[in-house]
Amino acid sequence: MGWGDYLMTSGHVRRIKKNNPKIQVLINNPFNTTKFYKDIFLKNPYVTQEKDLNKDLPFVKINRVESGKVDKTSNKIIWYNERVSEVGDLYSTNEELKFADEFLSKVKADWILKNKKKPKAVIYISNIAKSSSLLKDKEKNQNTYIHHVNKEWGEKQWQKFINFVKQDFILIKTSHIKDENINGIYSIVCDFRSVKAIMDKSDYFIGNEGGLSHLWATTRKKGIVFFGHWIPPHLTGYPFHTNISINSDNHCGSLGVCEECLSFFQNLSPDFIKYILEKDI
């Protein structure tokens, strides 16, 4: 329940506006005071900003979409039953597109020099889920949610997969801060708006469900998204992705460590992910 919600909301705004061209569509407060709101809806022709609202013309205010509600008693997210995902939009600037071009041109030149051939495709990797925290009480310490571990494949599994495919595919990732390089992956530090420009010039996505998988969905391209035991694909998944999940509808939403979630990813074979990738490409 983070900035991926804004991206899904942008899809709902587009649908409302296209069905009702004369209506002004705004997002309810308090979400439109955040940096994520300003960056995601930058240059978006479907959303009306508060400062541009003409109250003499028809308008509607909608809530940012949410996939569930935090239950502090059980320390988990109670997922809603209805699908909330809708392919969103994010409009890149010329500077962001130039940044992506320069990065990928250098990466491709280096990869071809090392491998003496052309790559089959450029794969965007999202190998780390975002941790989050909530201030339980202003006078007490933060209550940190560690559910990101329930959504991650793990360093060993990723490295096995990377070793399987790095001689045929260019693998790239991004980060908002400098992190440790992973053997076989090209990485760069940038904000998520520049990530979108890089994704537009990539061919495929592999990674966990979250903000980056929703950002990838705006490209309308194929990918593999890890849902695991934590969140149901019917809620935030897209039909043009291969959504990897459990066979039942018993997704935990735990905000602590879940052994069933960890077990799912321990048993997710790198060979299987390689098979799906090569089948799609």
mmCIF file of C-alpha atoms in Angstrom:
data_model
loop_
_atom_site.group_PDB
_atom_site.id
_atom_site.type_symbol
_atom_site.label_atom_id
_atom_site.label_comp_id
_atom_site.label_asym_id
_atom_site.label_seq_id
_atom_site.Cartn_x
_atom_site.Cartn_y
_atom_site.Cartn_z
ATOM 1 C CA MET A 1 0.000 0.000 0.000
ATOM 2 C CA GLY A 2 2.451 2.624 -1.289
ATOM 3 C CA TRP A 3 3.152 4.608 -4.445
ATOM 4 C CA GLY A 4 1.957 1.728 -6.630
ATOM 5 C CA ASP A 5 -1.538 2.726 -5.471
ATOM 6 C CA TYR A 6 -1.129 6.093 -7.163
ATOM 7 C CA LEU A 7 -0.187 4.375 -10.423
ATOM 8 C CA MET A 8 -3.277 2.173 -10.309
ATOM 9 C CA THR A 9 -5.341 5.271 -9.482
ATOM 10 C CA SER A 10 -4.014 6.964 -12.627
ATOM 11 C CA GLY A 11 -5.586 4.118 -14.617
ATOM 12 C CA HIS A 12 -8.946 4.696 -12.945
ATOM 13 C CA VAL A 13 -8.690 8.429 -13.666
ATOM 14 C CA ARG A 14 -8.029 7.732 -17.360
ATOM 15 C CA ARG A 15 -11.031 5.404 -17.593
ATOM 16 C CA ILE A 16 -13.369 7.914 -15.919
ATOM 17 C CA LYS A 17 -12.144 10.762 -18.110
ATOM 18 C CA LYS A 18 -12.431 8.805 -21.358
ATOM 19 C CA ASN A 19 -15.972 7.733 -20.487
ATOM 20 C CA ASN A 20 -16.893 11.290 -19.446
ATOM 21 C CA PRO A 21 -14.663 13.676 -21.464
ATOM 22 C CA LYS A 22 -16.249 16.859 -20.075
ATOM 23 C CA ILE A 23 -15.851 15.944 -16.400
ATOM 24 C CA GLN A 24 -12.945 17.144 -14.250
ATOM 25 C CA VAL A 25 -11.340 14.328 -12.228
ATOM 26 C CA LEU A 26 -9.500 15.105 -8.987
ATOM 27 C CA ILE A 27 -7.931 12.910 -6.301
ATOM 28 C CA ASN A 28 -9.249 13.388 -2.769
ATOM 29 C CA ASN A 29 -7.033 14.790 -0.030
ATOM 30 C CA PRO A 30 -4.686 14.090 1.700
ATOM 31 C CA PHE A 31 -2.946 12.155 -1.075
ATOM 32 C CA ASN A 32 -2.502 15.094 -3.436
ATOM 33 C CA THR A 33 -0.108 16.870 -1.053
ATOM 34 C CA THR A 34 2.593 14.191 -1.358
ATOM 35 C CA LYS A 35 5.666 14.118 -3.596
ATOM 36 C CA PHE A 36 4.514 10.790 -5.071
ATOM 37 C CA TYR A 37 1.265 12.399 -6.168
ATOM 38 C CA LYS A 38 3.043 15.322 -7.814
ATOM 39 C CA ASP A 39 5.604 13.119 -9.582
ATOM 40 C CA ILE A 40 3.213 10.407 -10.769
ATOM 41 C CA PHE A 41 0.576 12.800 -12.112
ATOM 42 C CA LEU A 42 3.100 15.176 -13.719
ATOM 43 C CA LYS A 43 1.969 15.994 -17.280
ATOM 44 C CA ASN A 44 -1.017 13.636 -16.894
ATOM 45 C CA PRO A 45 -3.781 14.996 -19.179
ATOM 46 C CA TYR A 46 -6.581 13.109 -17.431
ATOM 47 C CA VAL A 47 -6.270 14.453 -13.878
ATOM 48 C CA THR A 48 -7.351 17.965 -12.825
ATOM 49 C CA GLN A 49 -5.198 19.705 -10.229
ATOM 50 C CA GLU A 50 -6.925 21.634 -7.420
ATOM 51 C CA LYS A 51 -5.489 24.944 -8.655
ATOM 52 C CA ASP A 52 -7.004 24.346 -12.106
ATOM 53 C CA LEU A 53 -10.473 23.306 -10.934
ATOM 54 C CA ASN A 54 -13.392 25.208 -12.460
ATOM 55 C CA LYS A 55 -16.235 24.769 -10.000
ATOM 56 C CA ASP A 56 -18.741 25.962 -12.579
ATOM 57 C CA LEU A 57 -18.082 22.832 -14.641
ATOM 58 C CA PRO A 58 -18.810 19.171 -13.733
ATOM 59 C CA PHE A 59 -16.176 17.527 -11.536
ATOM 60 C CA VAL A 60 -15.702 14.438 -9.411
ATOM 61 C CA LYS A 61 -13.252 13.613 -6.633
ATOM 62 C CA ILE A 62 -12.103 10.013 -6.243
ATOM 63 C CA ASN A 63 -10.087 8.251 -3.565
ATOM 64 C CA ARG A 64 -6.701 6.748 -4.168
ATOM 65 C CA VAL A 65 -7.200 3.013 -4.662
ATOM 66 C CA GLU A 66 -6.243 0.692 -1.806
ATOM 67 C CA SER A 67 -5.922 -3.078 -1.857
ATOM 68 C CA GLY A 68 -6.535 -3.729 1.819
ATOM 69 C CA LYS A 69 -6.791 -2.402 5.356
ATOM 70 C CA VAL A 70 -4.242 -2.764 8.172
ATOM 71 C CA ASP A 71 -5.575 -4.759 11.135
ATOM 72 C CA LYS A 72 -3.333 -3.844 14.080
ATOM 73 C CA THR A 73 -4.803 -6.602 16.254
ATOM 74 C CA SER A 74 -3.624 -9.399 13.950
ATOM 75 C CA ASN A 75 -0.655 -7.401 12.583
ATOM 76 C CA LYS A 76 -1.674 -8.078 8.998
ATOM 77 C CA ILE A 77 -3.378 -6.519 6.018
ATOM 78 C CA ILE A 78 -6.918 -7.718 5.395
ATOM 79 C CA TRP A 79 -7.179 -7.847 1.612
ATOM 80 C CA TYR A 80 -10.263 -6.570 -0.164
ATOM 81 C CA ASN A 81 -12.211 -8.934 -2.417
ATOM 82 C CA GLU A 82 -12.542 -6.737 -5.483
ATOM 83 C CA ARG A 83 -9.837 -6.162 -8.078
ATOM 84 C CA VAL A 84 -8.252 -2.704 -7.841
ATOM 85 C CA SER A 85 -5.453 -2.873 -10.415
ATOM 86 C CA GLU A 86 -5.874 -0.917 -13.603
ATOM 87 C CA VAL A 87 -2.994 -0.179 -15.974
ATOM 88 C CA GLY A 88 -1.779 3.292 -15.093
ATOM 89 C CA ASP A 89 0.104 6.062 -16.866
ATOM 90 C CA LEU A 90 3.310 7.962 -16.234
ATOM 91 C CA TYR A 91 4.514 10.549 -18.752
ATOM 92 C CA SER A 92 8.295 10.900 -19.106
ATOM 93 C CA THR A 93 10.086 14.169 -19.798
ATOM 94 C CA ASN A 94 12.655 14.576 -22.581
ATOM 95 C CA GLU A 95 15.407 14.758 -19.953
ATOM 96 C CA GLU A 96 14.326 11.431 -18.446
ATOM 97 C CA LEU A 97 14.221 9.764 -21.866
ATOM 98 C CA LYS A 98 17.708 11.085 -22.652
ATOM 99 C CA PHE A 99 18.975 9.739 -19.309
ATOM 100 C CA ALA A 100 17.569 6.290 -20.116
ATOM 101 C CA ASP A 101 19.047 6.327 -23.634
ATOM 102 C CA GLU A 102 22.513 7.181 -22.382
ATOM 103 C CA PHE A 103 22.438 4.535 -19.642
ATOM 104 C CA LEU A 104 21.203 1.714 -21.878
ATOM 105 C CA SER A 105 23.546 2.627 -24.738
ATOM 106 C CA LYS A 106 26.545 2.252 -22.424
ATOM 107 C CA VAL A 107 25.192 -0.985 -20.957
ATOM 108 C CA LYS A 108 24.530 -2.569 -24.359
ATOM 109 C CA ALA A 109 27.959 -1.590 -25.677
ATOM 110 C CA ASP A 110 29.678 -3.078 -22.627
ATOM 111 C CA TRP A 111 27.608 -6.291 -22.708
ATOM 112 C CA ILE A 112 28.259 -6.879 -26.421
ATOM 113 C CA LEU A 113 31.981 -6.234 -25.948
ATOM 114 C CA LYS A 114 32.131 -8.851 -23.161
ATOM 115 C CA ASN A 115 29.883 -11.480 -24.765
ATOM 116 C CA LYS A 116 30.803 -11.018 -28.458
ATOM 117 C CA LYS A 117 27.153 -11.238 -29.577
ATOM 118 C CA LYS A 118 23.838 -9.416 -29.450
ATOM 119 C CA PRO A 119 21.596 -9.922 -26.393
ATOM 120 C CA LYS A 120 18.248 -11.695 -26.692
ATOM 121 C CA ALA A 121 16.549 -8.987 -24.649
ATOM 122 C CA VAL A 122 16.960 -6.380 -21.911
ATOM 123 C CA ILE A 123 15.442 -7.592 -18.622
ATOM 124 C CA TYR A 124 14.533 -5.211 -15.799
ATOM 125 C CA ILE A 125 15.098 -6.890 -12.408
ATOM 126 C CA SER A 126 13.312 -5.921 -9.187
ATOM 127 C CA ASN A 127 15.025 -8.073 -6.570
ATOM 128 C CA ILE A 128 14.277 -6.163 -3.365
ATOM 129 C CA ALA A 129 10.897 -5.301 -1.848
ATOM 130 C CA LYS A 130 10.419 -2.025 0.008
ATOM 131 C CA SER A 131 10.328 -2.089 3.804
ATOM 132 C CA SER A 132 7.990 0.344 5.522
ATOM 133 C CA SER A 133 7.277 1.642 8.989
ATOM 134 C CA LEU A 134 4.377 3.146 10.891
ATOM 135 C CA LEU A 135 4.541 5.505 13.845
ATOM 136 C CA LYS A 136 2.523 3.588 16.420
ATOM 137 C CA ASP A 137 2.561 6.400 18.970
ATOM 138 C CA LYS A 138 4.196 9.828 18.740
ATOM 139 C CA GLU A 139 5.750 9.373 22.181
ATOM 140 C CA LYS A 140 6.976 5.818 21.552
ATOM 141 C CA ASN A 141 9.443 4.175 19.230
ATOM 142 C CA GLN A 142 8.496 3.306 15.681
ATOM 143 C CA ASN A 143 6.705 0.034 15.066
ATOM 144 C CA THR A 144 8.563 -1.256 12.002
ATOM 145 C CA TYR A 145 6.793 -3.533 9.545
ATOM 146 C CA ILE A 146 9.151 -6.170 8.135
ATOM 147 C CA HIS A 147 6.770 -7.783 5.660
ATOM 148 C CA HIS A 148 9.126 -7.037 2.755
ATOM 149 C CA VAL A 149 10.913 -10.315 3.576
ATOM 150 C CA ASN A 150 7.684 -12.146 2.722
ATOM 151 C CA LYS A 151 7.868 -10.824 -0.846
ATOM 152 C CA GLU A 152 11.505 -11.504 -1.770
ATOM 153 C CA TRP A 153 13.035 -14.428 -3.637
ATOM 154 C CA GLY A 154 16.322 -14.085 -1.758
ATOM 155 C CA GLU A 155 19.917 -13.368 -2.765
ATOM 156 C CA LYS A 156 20.915 -17.011 -3.387
ATOM 157 C CA GLN A 157 17.960 -17.764 -5.649
ATOM 158 C CA TRP A 158 18.467 -14.559 -7.588
ATOM 159 C CA GLN A 159 22.144 -15.279 -8.108
ATOM 160 C CA LYS A 160 21.403 -18.775 -9.394
ATOM 161 C CA PHE A 161 18.919 -17.368 -11.880
ATOM 162 C CA ILE A 162 21.290 -14.601 -12.967
ATOM 163 C CA ASN A 163 24.059 -17.104 -13.576
ATOM 164 C CA PHE A 164 21.693 -19.109 -15.796
ATOM 165 C CA VAL A 165 20.754 -16.209 -18.093
ATOM 166 C CA LYS A 166 23.398 -13.463 -17.935
ATOM 167 C CA GLN A 167 25.228 -14.686 -21.048
ATOM 168 C CA ASP A 168 22.076 -14.364 -23.186
ATOM 169 C CA PHE A 169 20.219 -11.429 -21.627
ATOM 170 C CA ILE A 170 21.151 -7.960 -20.416
ATOM 171 C CA LEU A 171 19.997 -7.668 -16.792
ATOM 172 C CA ILE A 172 19.483 -4.210 -15.300
ATOM 173 C CA LYS A 173 18.180 -2.766 -12.057
ATOM 174 C CA THR A 174 17.799 0.649 -10.473
ATOM 175 C CA SER A 175 17.947 2.041 -6.954
ATOM 176 C CA HIS A 176 17.189 5.381 -5.324
ATOM 177 C CA ILE A 177 20.380 5.023 -3.256
ATOM 178 C CA LYS A 178 23.730 3.419 -3.996
ATOM 179 C CA ASP A 179 23.626 -0.266 -3.074
ATOM 180 C CA GLU A 180 25.817 -3.304 -3.539
ATOM 181 C CA ASN A 181 26.254 -4.426 -7.133
ATOM 182 C CA ILE A 182 25.023 -7.923 -7.949
ATOM 183 C CA ASN A 183 27.281 -10.010 -10.148
ATOM 184 C CA GLY A 184 25.795 -10.078 -13.645
ATOM 185 C CA ILE A 185 23.461 -7.066 -13.271
ATOM 186 C CA TYR A 186 23.997 -3.507 -14.496
ATOM 187 C CA SER A 187 22.639 -0.981 -11.998
ATOM 188 C CA ILE A 188 22.137 2.779 -11.756
ATOM 189 C CA VAL A 189 20.909 5.202 -9.089
ATOM 190 C CA CYS A 190 17.876 7.269 -10.129
ATOM 191 C CA ASP A 191 14.366 8.281 -9.081
ATOM 192 C CA PHE A 192 11.282 6.313 -10.135
ATOM 193 C CA ARG A 193 10.392 8.738 -12.920
ATOM 194 C CA SER A 194 13.695 7.935 -14.624
ATOM 195 C CA VAL A 195 13.030 4.250 -13.924
ATOM 196 C CA LYS A 196 9.905 4.535 -16.069
ATOM 197 C CA ALA A 197 11.960 5.883 -18.990
ATOM 198 C CA ILE A 198 14.416 2.989 -18.595
ATOM 199 C CA MET A 199 11.540 0.490 -18.456
ATOM 200 C CA ASP A 200 10.073 1.893 -21.679
ATOM 201 C CA LYS A 201 13.309 0.916 -23.406
ATOM 202 C CA SER A 202 13.536 -2.529 -21.761
ATOM 203 C CA ASP A 203 11.880 -5.735 -22.981
ATOM 204 C CA TYR A 204 10.812 -7.715 -19.920
ATOM 205 C CA PHE A 205 10.353 -7.505 -16.134
ATOM 206 C CA ILE A 206 11.084 -10.011 -13.371
ATOM 207 C CA GLY A 207 10.468 -9.140 -9.737
ATOM 208 C CA ASN A 208 8.184 -8.926 -6.735
ATOM 209 C CA GLU A 209 4.717 -7.380 -6.645
ATOM 210 C CA GLY A 210 4.917 -3.738 -5.654
ATOM 211 C CA GLY A 211 5.476 -0.247 -6.951
ATOM 212 C CA LEU A 212 7.947 -1.328 -9.629
ATOM 213 C CA SER A 213 5.649 -4.040 -11.001
ATOM 214 C CA HIS A 214 2.865 -1.440 -11.292
ATOM 215 C CA LEU A 215 5.293 0.966 -12.954
ATOM 216 C CA TRP A 216 6.253 -1.794 -15.404
ATOM 217 C CA ALA A 217 2.565 -2.391 -16.149
ATOM 218 C CA THR A 218 2.386 1.130 -17.589
ATOM 219 C CA THR A 219 4.618 -0.140 -20.443
ATOM 220 C CA ARG A 220 1.981 -2.799 -21.335
ATOM 221 C CA LYS A 221 4.785 -5.370 -21.763
ATOM 222 C CA LYS A 222 5.134 -8.931 -20.489
ATOM 223 C CA GLY A 223 6.841 -9.859 -17.256
ATOM 224 C CA ILE A 224 7.037 -12.258 -14.305
ATOM 225 C CA VAL A 225 5.677 -10.925 -11.008
ATOM 226 C CA PHE A 226 6.182 -12.724 -7.681
ATOM 227 C CA PHE A 227 3.028 -12.620 -5.539
ATOM 228 C CA GLY A 228 3.816 -15.690 -3.461
ATOM 229 C CA HIS A 229 1.759 -16.338 -0.348
ATOM 230 C CA TRP A 230 1.486 -12.673 0.688
ATOM 231 C CA ILE A 231 -0.972 -10.925 -1.683
ATOM 232 C CA PRO A 232 -3.537 -12.331 -4.170
ATOM 233 C CA PRO A 233 -2.909 -11.698 -7.906
ATOM 234 C CA HIS A 234 -6.608 -11.117 -8.611
ATOM 235 C CA LEU A 235 -6.335 -7.945 -6.548
ATOM 236 C CA THR A 236 -3.282 -6.151 -7.956
ATOM 237 C CA GLY A 237 -2.128 -8.304 -10.875
ATOM 238 C CA TYR A 238 -2.313 -7.771 -14.635
ATOM 239 C CA PRO A 239 -3.397 -10.340 -17.241
ATOM 240 C CA PHE A 240 -0.397 -9.748 -19.519
ATOM 241 C CA HIS A 241 2.008 -10.706 -16.698
ATOM 242 C CA THR A 242 2.829 -14.193 -15.446
ATOM 243 C CA ASN A 243 1.804 -13.878 -11.791
ATOM 244 C CA ILE A 244 3.544 -16.448 -9.571
ATOM 245 C CA SER A 245 1.454 -17.340 -6.521
ATOM 246 C CA ILE A 246 0.053 -20.092 -4.323
ATOM 247 C CA ASN A 247 -2.846 -22.188 -5.644
ATOM 248 C CA SER A 248 -5.326 -21.169 -2.939
ATOM 249 C CA ASP A 249 -6.793 -17.819 -1.907
ATOM 250 C CA ASN A 250 -5.170 -17.968 1.526
ATOM 251 C CA HIS A 251 -2.794 -15.014 1.129
ATOM 252 C CA CYS A 252 -1.581 -13.923 4.546
ATOM 253 C CA GLY A 253 -0.917 -10.154 4.303
ATOM 254 C CA SER A 254 1.295 -10.544 7.383
ATOM 255 C CA LEU A 255 3.229 -7.480 8.509
ATOM 256 C CA GLY A 256 5.675 -9.725 10.315
ATOM 257 C CA VAL A 257 7.727 -12.671 9.090
ATOM 258 C CA CYS A 258 5.567 -15.447 7.609
ATOM 259 C CA GLU A 259 7.133 -18.904 7.371
ATOM 260 C CA GLU A 260 4.769 -19.939 4.573
ATOM 261 C CA CYS A 261 5.851 -16.927 2.533
ATOM 262 C CA LEU A 262 9.513 -17.720 3.082
ATOM 263 C CA SER A 263 8.941 -21.368 2.185
ATOM 264 C CA PHE A 264 7.222 -20.388 -1.070
ATOM 265 C CA PHE A 265 10.244 -18.485 -2.309
ATOM 266 C CA GLN A 266 12.720 -21.079 -1.071
ATOM 267 C CA ASN A 267 10.949 -23.609 -3.290
ATOM 268 C CA LEU A 268 10.622 -21.321 -6.325
ATOM 269 C CA SER A 269 13.084 -22.770 -8.821
ATOM 270 C CA PRO A 270 15.393 -20.481 -10.846
ATOM 271 C CA ASP A 271 15.096 -23.045 -13.655
ATOM 272 C CA PHE A 272 11.327 -22.514 -13.723
ATOM 273 C CA ILE A 273 11.668 -18.717 -13.981
ATOM 274 C CA LYS A 274 14.241 -19.147 -16.757
ATOM 275 C CA TYR A 275 11.784 -21.423 -18.590
ATOM 276 C CA ILE A 276 8.983 -18.824 -18.431
ATOM 277 C CA LEU A 277 11.333 -16.042 -19.551
ATOM 278 C CA GLU A 278 12.594 -17.941 -22.592
ATOM 279 C CA LYS A 279 9.048 -19.021 -23.506
ATOM 280 C CA ASP A 280 7.824 -15.398 -23.428
ATOM 281 C CA ILE A 281 10.814 -13.953 -25.265
#
